[in-house]
Short mmCIF file of C-alpha atoms in Angstrom, two decimals:
data_model
loop_
_atom_site.label_atom_id
_atom_site.label_comp_id
_atom_site.label_asym_id
_atom_site.label_seq_id
_atom_site.Cartn_x
_atom_site.Cartn_y
_atom_site.Cartn_z
CA THR H 261 0.00 0.00 0.00
CA ALA H 262 1.06 3.62 -0.52
CA VAL H 263 1.43 5.79 2.58
CA SER H 264 2.00 9.51 2.96
CA SER H 265 2.36 9.77 6.73
CA LEU H 266 4.03 8.01 9.64
CA GLU H 267 0.61 7.31 11.15
CA ASP H 268 -0.50 5.45 8.02
CA ALA H 269 2.73 3.41 7.96
CA LEU H 270 2.46 2.42 11.61
CA ALA H 271 -1.20 1.52 11.18
CA PHE H 272 -0.30 -0.72 8.23
CA ALA H 273 2.48 -2.39 10.23
CA ASP H 274 0.09 -3.00 13.13
CA SER H 275 -2.40 -4.64 10.77
CA VAL H 276 0.03 -7.03 9.01
CA GLY H 277 2.84 -7.28 11.56
CA TYR H 278 6.57 -6.64 11.23
CA PRO H 279 8.83 -6.88 9.29
CA CYS H 280 7.69 -4.46 6.59
CA LEU H 281 9.42 -3.40 3.37
CA LEU H 282 9.56 0.32 2.55
CA ARG H 283 10.34 1.70 -0.89
CA PRO H 284 10.21 5.28 -2.18
CA SER H 285 8.34 5.89 -5.43
CA TYR H 286 10.26 6.19 -8.73
CA VAL H 287 13.75 5.19 -7.62
CA LEU H 288 16.43 3.04 -9.22
CA SER H 289 18.58 0.29 -7.69
CA GLY H 290 16.46 0.12 -4.55
CA SER H 291 17.57 3.54 -3.34
CA ALA H 292 16.48 4.10 0.30
CA MET H 293 14.68 0.75 0.25
CA ASN H 294 14.74 -0.95 3.66
CA VAL H 295 13.18 -3.65 5.80
CA ALA H 296 11.83 -2.40 9.14
CA TYR H 297 11.64 -4.95 11.96
CA GLU H 298 10.23 -2.61 14.60
CA GLU H 299 8.57 0.78 15.07
CA LYS H 300 11.88 2.56 15.71
CA GLU H 301 13.28 1.38 12.39
CA MET H 302 10.00 2.21 10.65
CA LYS H 303 10.31 5.85 11.71
CA LYS H 304 13.98 6.04 10.71
CA PHE H 305 13.55 4.41 7.28
CA LEU H 306 10.37 6.35 6.49
CA GLU H 307 12.20 9.63 7.01
CA GLU H 308 14.99 8.45 4.70
CA ALA H 309 12.51 7.33 2.02
CA ALA H 310 10.65 10.63 2.21
CA ARG H 311 13.89 12.56 1.60
CA VAL H 312 14.65 10.51 -1.53
CA SER H 313 11.17 10.87 -3.04
CA GLN H 314 9.57 13.94 -1.50
CA GLU H 315 6.69 14.46 -3.93
CA HIS H 316 5.36 10.90 -4.01
CA PRO H 317 4.11 8.40 -1.42
CA VAL H 318 6.22 5.59 0.02
CA VAL H 319 5.14 2.07 -0.89
CA ILE H 320 4.99 -0.29 2.09
CA THR H 321 4.37 -4.03 2.00
CA LYS H 322 4.60 -6.99 4.34
CA PHE H 323 8.10 -8.51 4.10
CA VAL H 324 7.96 -12.28 3.63
CA GLU H 325 10.77 -13.90 5.61
CA GLY H 326 12.44 -17.10 4.44
CA ALA H 327 11.20 -16.74 0.85
CA ARG H 328 13.24 -17.60 -2.20
CA GLU H 329 13.62 -15.13 -5.08
CA VAL H 330 13.31 -16.22 -8.70
CA GLU H 331 13.86 -14.14 -11.83
CA MET H 332 12.33 -14.62 -15.25
CA ASP H 333 14.26 -13.13 -18.16
CA ALA H 334 12.25 -13.23 -21.36
CA VAL H 335 11.54 -11.74 -24.77
CA ALA H 336 7.99 -11.51 -26.10
CA LYS H 337 6.37 -10.53 -29.39
CA ASN H 338 2.85 -9.11 -29.39
CA GLY H 339 2.28 -10.57 -25.95
CA LYS H 340 3.61 -14.06 -26.75
CA VAL H 341 6.75 -15.23 -24.93
CA LEU H 342 9.37 -16.34 -27.47
CA THR H 343 12.36 -17.07 -25.27
CA HIS H 344 12.96 -17.28 -21.53
CA ALA H 345 15.30 -18.39 -18.75
CA ILE H 346 14.59 -18.77 -15.03
CA THR H 347 17.26 -18.09 -12.42
CA GLU H 348 17.22 -18.46 -8.64
CA HIS H 349 19.02 -16.37 -6.03
CA VAL H 350 21.36 -18.11 -3.59
CA GLU H 351 20.33 -15.53 -0.99
CA ASP H 352 16.82 -15.47 0.43
CA ALA H 353 14.63 -12.60 -0.73
CA GLY H 354 15.65 -9.26 0.74
CA VAL H 355 18.96 -8.78 -1.08
CA HIS H 356 18.80 -6.52 -4.14
CA SER H 357 18.81 -8.58 -7.34
CA GLY H 358 21.92 -6.71 -8.51
CA ASP H 359 23.79 -7.88 -5.41
CA ALA H 360 22.43 -11.43 -5.42
CA THR H 361 24.25 -14.58 -6.49
CA LEU H 362 22.25 -16.17 -9.34
CA MET H 363 21.97 -19.88 -10.19
CA LEU H 364 20.88 -21.32 -13.53
CA PRO H 365 19.19 -23.75 -13.59
CA THR H 366 17.25 -23.27 -10.35
CA GLN H 367 18.30 -25.57 -7.52
CA THR H 368 15.63 -25.53 -4.78
CA ILE H 369 12.39 -24.48 -6.51
CA SER H 370 9.71 -27.14 -6.96
CA GLN H 371 8.34 -27.94 -10.39
CA GLY H 372 4.91 -26.80 -9.23
CA ALA H 373 6.25 -23.37 -8.29
CA LEU H 374 8.14 -23.08 -11.58
CA GLU H 375 4.93 -23.79 -13.49
CA LYS H 376 3.20 -21.00 -11.56
CA VAL H 377 6.08 -18.67 -12.49
CA LYS H 378 5.56 -19.55 -16.17
CA ILE H 379 1.78 -19.07 -15.96
CA ALA H 380 2.21 -15.63 -14.36
CA THR H 381 4.81 -14.65 -16.97
CA ARG H 382 2.49 -15.69 -19.80
CA LYS H 383 -0.35 -13.62 -18.32
CA ILE H 384 1.86 -10.55 -17.80
CA ALA H 385 3.24 -10.65 -21.35
CA LYS H 386 -0.27 -11.00 -22.79
CA ALA H 387 -1.83 -8.30 -20.59
CA PHE H 388 0.80 -5.71 -21.52
CA GLU H 389 1.12 -6.93 -25.12
CA ILE H 390 4.89 -6.92 -24.66
CA SER H 391 7.12 -6.79 -27.71
CA GLY H 392 10.73 -6.85 -26.58
CA PRO H 393 12.77 -7.83 -23.51
CA PHE H 394 11.36 -7.94 -19.98
CA ASN H 395 12.25 -9.22 -16.52
CA VAL H 396 9.89 -10.41 -13.78
CA GLN H 397 10.97 -11.00 -10.18
CA PHE H 398 9.06 -13.49 -8.03
CA LEU H 399 8.87 -14.50 -4.38
CA VAL H 400 8.55 -18.24 -3.88
CA LYS H 401 7.74 -19.84 -0.55
CA GLY H 402 6.92 -23.52 -0.90
CA ASN H 403 4.47 -23.64 -3.79
CA ASP H 404 3.22 -20.10 -3.17
CA VAL H 405 4.39 -17.70 -5.89
CA MET H 406 4.06 -13.91 -5.75
CA VAL H 407 5.12 -11.26 -8.26
CA ILE H 408 7.50 -8.62 -6.89
CA GLU H 409 7.74 -6.50 -10.02
CA CYS H 410 7.95 -6.57 -13.80
CA ASN H 411 10.48 -4.44 -15.66
CA LEU H 412 9.83 -3.81 -19.36
CA ARG H 413 13.50 -3.76 -20.29
CA ALA H 414 16.52 -6.00 -20.52
CA SER H 415 17.87 -6.84 -17.07
CA ARG H 416 21.48 -7.14 -15.94
CA SER H 417 21.04 -10.93 -15.96
CA PHE H 418 20.26 -11.07 -19.70
CA PRO H 419 23.92 -11.63 -20.70
CA PHE H 420 24.28 -14.34 -18.04
CA ALA H 421 21.12 -16.15 -19.16
CA SER H 422 22.14 -15.81 -22.82
CA LYS H 423 25.59 -17.27 -22.29
CA THR H 424 24.43 -20.05 -19.99
CA ILE H 425 21.78 -21.53 -22.29
CA GLY H 426 23.37 -20.48 -25.59
CA ILE H 427 20.61 -18.18 -26.86
CA ASP H 428 21.33 -14.50 -27.57
CA PHE H 429 18.38 -12.80 -25.87
CA ILE H 430 19.35 -9.34 -27.05
CA ASP H 431 19.59 -10.50 -30.66
CA VAL H 432 16.06 -11.92 -30.35
CA ALA H 433 14.79 -8.75 -28.66
CA THR H 434 16.37 -6.48 -31.27
CA LYS H 435 14.80 -8.40 -34.14
CA VAL H 436 11.41 -8.28 -32.41
CA MET H 437 11.59 -4.53 -31.81
CA THR H 438 12.79 -3.79 -35.36
CA ASP H 439 10.33 -6.25 -36.92
CA VAL H 440 13.07 -8.32 -38.54
CA PRO H 441 12.08 -11.90 -39.47
CA LEU H 442 13.04 -14.38 -36.74
CA ASP H 443 13.43 -18.16 -36.71
CA GLU H 444 11.49 -19.19 -33.59
CA SER H 445 11.92 -22.95 -33.99
CA ASN H 446 14.97 -23.31 -31.71
CA LEU H 447 14.04 -20.72 -29.08
CA PRO H 448 13.34 -21.78 -25.46
CA THR H 449 9.61 -21.08 -25.16
CA LEU H 450 7.71 -21.51 -21.90
CA GLU H 451 6.50 -24.86 -23.21
CA ASN H 452 9.95 -26.04 -24.37
CA PRO H 453 12.64 -24.55 -22.12
CA ILE H 454 16.38 -25.05 -22.46
CA ILE H 455 17.63 -26.33 -19.09
CA PRO H 456 21.32 -27.26 -18.79
CA VAL H 457 21.84 -30.80 -17.51
CA ASP H 458 25.61 -31.24 -17.54
CA TYR H 459 26.56 -27.93 -15.95
CA VAL H 460 25.41 -25.10 -13.67
CA GLY H 461 25.98 -21.38 -14.16
CA ILE H 462 26.61 -18.97 -11.26
CA LYS H 463 26.60 -15.17 -11.52
CA ALA H 464 28.34 -13.56 -8.54
CA PRO H 465 28.47 -9.85 -7.65
CA MET H 466 31.61 -7.77 -7.26
CA PHE H 467 31.92 -4.85 -4.84
CA SER H 468 34.17 -1.82 -4.40
CA TRP H 469 34.12 -1.66 -0.62
CA PRO H 470 37.88 -0.94 -0.28
CA ARG H 471 37.39 2.30 -2.25
CA LEU H 472 34.45 3.45 -0.09
CA ARG H 473 35.94 4.59 3.17
CA ASN H 474 33.80 3.72 6.23
CA ALA H 475 31.01 2.23 4.09
CA ASP H 476 29.30 -0.72 5.75
CA PRO H 477 29.99 -3.79 3.58
CA ILE H 478 26.69 -5.58 4.06
CA LEU H 479 23.97 -6.64 1.62
CA ARG H 480 20.61 -4.89 1.85
CA CYS H 481 17.66 -4.04 -0.38
CA GLU H 482 19.63 -1.14 -1.88
CA MET H 483 22.07 -2.18 -4.60
CA ALA H 484 25.77 -1.84 -3.79
CA SER H 485 27.63 -4.01 -6.33
CA THR H 486 29.72 -2.47 -9.09
CA GLY H 487 30.29 -5.51 -11.29
CA GLU H 488 29.73 -9.23 -11.67
CA VAL H 489 31.30 -12.44 -12.94
CA ALA H 490 29.83 -15.65 -14.33
CA CYS H 491 31.36 -19.10 -13.94
CA PHE H 492 30.31 -22.62 -14.80
CA GLY H 493 30.87 -26.03 -13.27
CA SER H 494 29.66 -29.61 -13.41
CA ASN H 495 27.63 -28.98 -10.25
CA ILE H 496 26.48 -26.11 -8.07
CA TYR H 497 29.49 -26.42 -5.76
CA SER H 498 32.26 -26.14 -8.35
CA ALA H 499 30.43 -23.35 -10.20
CA PHE H 500 29.94 -21.43 -6.95
CA LEU H 501 33.57 -21.69 -5.84
CA LYS H 502 34.83 -20.69 -9.29
CA ALA H 503 32.56 -17.64 -9.24
CA MET H 504 33.67 -16.66 -5.73
CA LEU H 505 37.34 -16.98 -6.69
CA SER H 506 36.74 -14.91 -9.83
CA THR H 507 35.47 -12.00 -7.73
CA GLY H 508 38.80 -11.90 -5.86
CA PHE H 509 37.64 -14.05 -2.96
CA ARG H 510 40.46 -16.14 -1.45
CA LEU H 511 39.74 -19.51 0.09
CA PRO H 512 40.72 -19.65 3.78
CA GLU H 513 43.75 -21.66 4.84
CA LYS H 514 44.09 -20.98 8.56
CA GLY H 515 41.33 -19.41 10.61
CA ILE H 516 37.75 -18.21 10.30
CA LEU H 517 36.22 -15.51 12.48
CA ILE H 518 32.53 -16.12 13.15
CA GLY H 519 30.04 -13.58 14.47
CA ILE H 520 26.37 -14.51 14.32
CA GLN H 521 23.32 -13.10 16.03
CA HIS H 522 21.15 -15.29 18.22
CA SER H 523 18.42 -15.78 15.60
CA PHE H 524 20.87 -17.55 13.25
CA ARG H 525 22.34 -19.99 15.77
CA THR H 526 20.22 -23.10 15.34
CA ARG H 527 20.47 -22.91 11.54
CA PHE H 528 24.21 -22.20 11.62
CA LEU H 529 25.37 -25.11 13.80
CA ASP H 530 25.70 -27.64 10.95
CA THR H 531 27.69 -25.11 8.92
CA ALA H 532 30.04 -24.41 11.85
CA GLN H 533 30.59 -28.15 12.33
CA GLN H 534 31.37 -28.57 8.62
CA LEU H 535 33.98 -25.80 8.73
CA HIS H 536 35.52 -27.28 11.87
CA GLU H 537 35.66 -30.75 10.30
CA GLN H 538 37.45 -29.28 7.27
CA GLY H 539 40.31 -28.36 9.59
CA PHE H 540 39.79 -24.62 9.98
CA LYS H 541 40.55 -23.01 13.33
CA LEU H 542 37.45 -21.14 14.41
CA PHE H 543 37.43 -17.83 16.25
CA ALA H 544 34.29 -16.16 17.55
CA THR H 545 33.07 -13.28 19.65
CA GLU H 546 32.17 -14.14 23.24
CA GLY H 547 28.49 -15.13 22.97
CA THR H 548 28.96 -17.07 19.73
CA SER H 549 32.08 -18.78 21.08
CA MET H 550 30.34 -19.93 24.27
CA TRP H 551 27.45 -21.35 22.24
CA LEU H 552 29.70 -23.14 19.72
CA ASN H 553 31.90 -24.66 22.43
CA ALA H 554 28.79 -25.78 24.31
CA ASN H 555 27.79 -27.62 21.12
CA ASP H 556 31.17 -29.36 20.78
CA VAL H 557 32.55 -27.06 18.08
CA ALA H 558 35.98 -25.97 19.36
CA THR H 559 36.24 -22.19 19.12
CA VAL H 560 38.68 -19.55 20.36
CA THR H 561 37.05 -16.52 21.99
CA VAL H 562 38.13 -13.06 20.77
CA GLY H 563 37.45 -9.63 22.19
CA TRP H 564 35.12 -7.05 20.71
CA PRO H 565 36.84 -4.18 18.84
CA THR H 566 35.43 -1.52 21.18
CA GLN H 567 36.91 -3.37 24.17
CA ASP H 568 40.34 -2.86 22.65
CA GLU H 569 39.60 0.75 21.70
CA GLN H 570 38.42 1.61 25.21
CA GLY H 571 41.24 -0.25 26.93
CA GLU H 572 38.95 -2.68 28.72
CA LYS H 573 40.77 -5.50 30.44
CA HIS H 574 40.08 -8.97 29.05
CA ASN H 575 42.04 -12.12 28.35
CA TYR H 576 40.92 -12.58 24.76
CA PRO H 577 43.10 -12.07 21.67
CA SER H 578 42.52 -8.95 19.59
CA ILE H 579 40.69 -9.35 16.28
CA SER H 580 42.79 -6.71 14.56
CA ARG H 581 46.02 -8.37 15.72
CA LEU H 582 44.85 -11.80 14.56
CA MET H 583 43.99 -10.33 11.15
CA ALA H 584 47.30 -8.52 10.87
CA ASP H 585 49.22 -11.68 11.83
CA GLY H 586 47.41 -13.78 9.23
CA GLN H 587 45.72 -16.02 11.79
CA ILE H 588 42.27 -15.11 10.40
CA ASP H 589 41.74 -15.25 6.63
CA LEU H 590 37.93 -15.34 6.38
CA ILE H 591 35.29 -13.38 8.29
CA ILE H 592 31.70 -14.60 8.60
CA ASN H 593 29.49 -11.89 10.08
CA LEU H 594 25.73 -12.49 10.17
CA PRO H 595 24.27 -9.48 11.97
CA ASN H 596 20.91 -7.92 12.66
CA ASN H 597 19.99 -4.71 14.42
CA ASN H 598 18.51 -6.49 17.44
CA THR H 599 21.76 -6.45 19.41
CA LYS H 600 23.80 -4.07 21.52
CA PHE H 601 26.86 -4.91 19.40
CA VAL H 602 25.71 -3.16 16.20
CA HIS H 603 28.76 -0.88 16.14
CA ASP H 604 31.18 -3.70 16.99
CA ASN H 605 29.84 -5.81 14.13
CA PHE H 606 30.29 -2.87 11.77
CA LEU H 607 33.89 -2.45 12.95
CA ILE H 608 34.59 -6.15 12.34
CA ARG H 609 33.18 -5.99 8.81
CA ARG H 610 35.12 -2.83 8.08
CA MET H 611 38.36 -4.30 9.47
CA ALA H 612 37.93 -7.28 7.16
CA ILE H 613 37.72 -4.98 4.14
CA ASP H 614 40.58 -2.76 5.28
CA HIS H 615 42.80 -5.81 5.84
CA GLY H 616 41.91 -7.16 2.39
CA LEU H 617 40.25 -10.26 3.84
CA PRO H 618 37.24 -12.16 2.41
CA LEU H 619 33.96 -11.29 4.13
CA VAL H 620 30.61 -13.10 3.95
CA THR H 621 27.51 -11.52 5.49
CA ASN H 622 24.69 -13.71 4.18
CA PHE H 623 23.62 -17.00 5.76
CA GLN H 624 22.67 -18.78 2.51
CA VAL H 625 26.02 -17.85 0.94
CA VAL H 626 27.90 -19.11 4.01
CA LYS H 627 25.93 -22.36 3.97
CA LEU H 628 26.63 -22.98 0.28
CA PHE H 629 30.29 -22.05 0.77
CA ALA H 630 30.74 -24.60 3.56
CA GLU H 631 29.02 -27.31 1.52
CA ALA H 632 31.12 -26.44 -1.54
CA ILE H 633 34.38 -26.65 0.42
CA LYS H 634 33.32 -30.07 1.72
CA ARG H 635 31.98 -31.58 -1.52
CA CYS H 636 33.77 -29.92 -4.38
CA GLY H 637 37.27 -31.36 -4.32
CA GLN H 638 39.71 -30.22 -7.02
CA LEU H 639 38.35 -27.43 -9.22
CA ASP H 640 38.58 -28.03 -12.95
CA SER H 641 39.06 -25.57 -15.80
CA THR H 642 36.44 -27.03 -18.14
CA SER H 643 35.14 -24.33 -20.47
CA LEU H 644 31.53 -23.38 -21.07
CA PHE H 645 32.02 -24.38 -24.70
CA HIS H 646 32.87 -27.92 -23.58
CA TYR H 647 29.91 -28.10 -21.19
CA ARG H 648 27.49 -26.82 -23.81
CA LYS H 649 28.83 -29.27 -26.41
CA MET H 650 28.17 -32.10 -23.94
CA ASP H 651 24.68 -30.76 -23.27
CA VAL H 652 23.81 -30.49 -26.97
CA SER H 653 25.09 -34.03 -27.58
CA ARG H 654 22.94 -35.34 -24.74
CA ARG H 655 19.81 -33.62 -26.13
CA ALA H 656 20.54 -35.00 -29.63
CA TYR H 657 20.18 -38.52 -28.26
#
């Protein structure tokens, strides 16, 4: 719903419950778009949104937690979909699509949900009589499918989709828009999709955090990435690790610093055990360390950055010293605002960037990373050309 006052926003939140998603009207890249988990945040984010778009109302919706995000890239002619590809985000919904890690083909979406995505796409193309490229973003939770938005333009994932399935979407779109004759017989229609079987494509974002002094390197609804890479592997794990390495990410060799808020703990335990079993020395802030040790995951306790800054006496090693000495070469920081250590978590993330160390701030990315380290083995250098040749040969038989 659209709101023009704080009273309207609070009334909406009371009726549907928190969290709520706020977005200013007519903005690009999710500017000033935020998720409010309580009334205090609602007031803060509403003021920010009003500054960005002063003449128009702020759109507020119920934020669906734990939902997956799926994207449909397609080209239509006179309302009929000619070509399409469906990708899935590694991250749960809530991360801007430009900052998300994309998987093609989808990995966790049921066939029933995918059919609903196709039905909705067909209806949207027909209703708007689309001729040209378009992108639709969906929320998927179980078999429930909801449309987030439809953009009547080529998306940033068009090149990735084109390369992964071997169909030039922009060539198709250009011929449609210029009314040039087009051979539709080999195009991936909604009824006859092209889904890679022998390989998986991953598109990973790249960021410029080292150049942005004091910027908080965390993923939100507002886009922050400045580039992207695409890599391919025989399975999701090899493709993911290749993509991470291509962004400049370095695999850890010694120690991993873990900082997670209470709400993530039960879901994170398996991941922590996997990392420990892979031989990494784990470090963690006090609360996380106590919890991990209590669950038989050996962890070294470290002090909070502000304890060192304020000269507080404690017997824990300093995070900054461990980073400088090379004892920590990966930082996992899964924060929320429901903690008294908001500033400390920011300092840890910023120290990671300033020390040139890999940083992961999303639970789904951490989970996939731990699984990839465990299952992937030796990475190969097989080219996309080779994978696609295998895929075509398979389909020929």
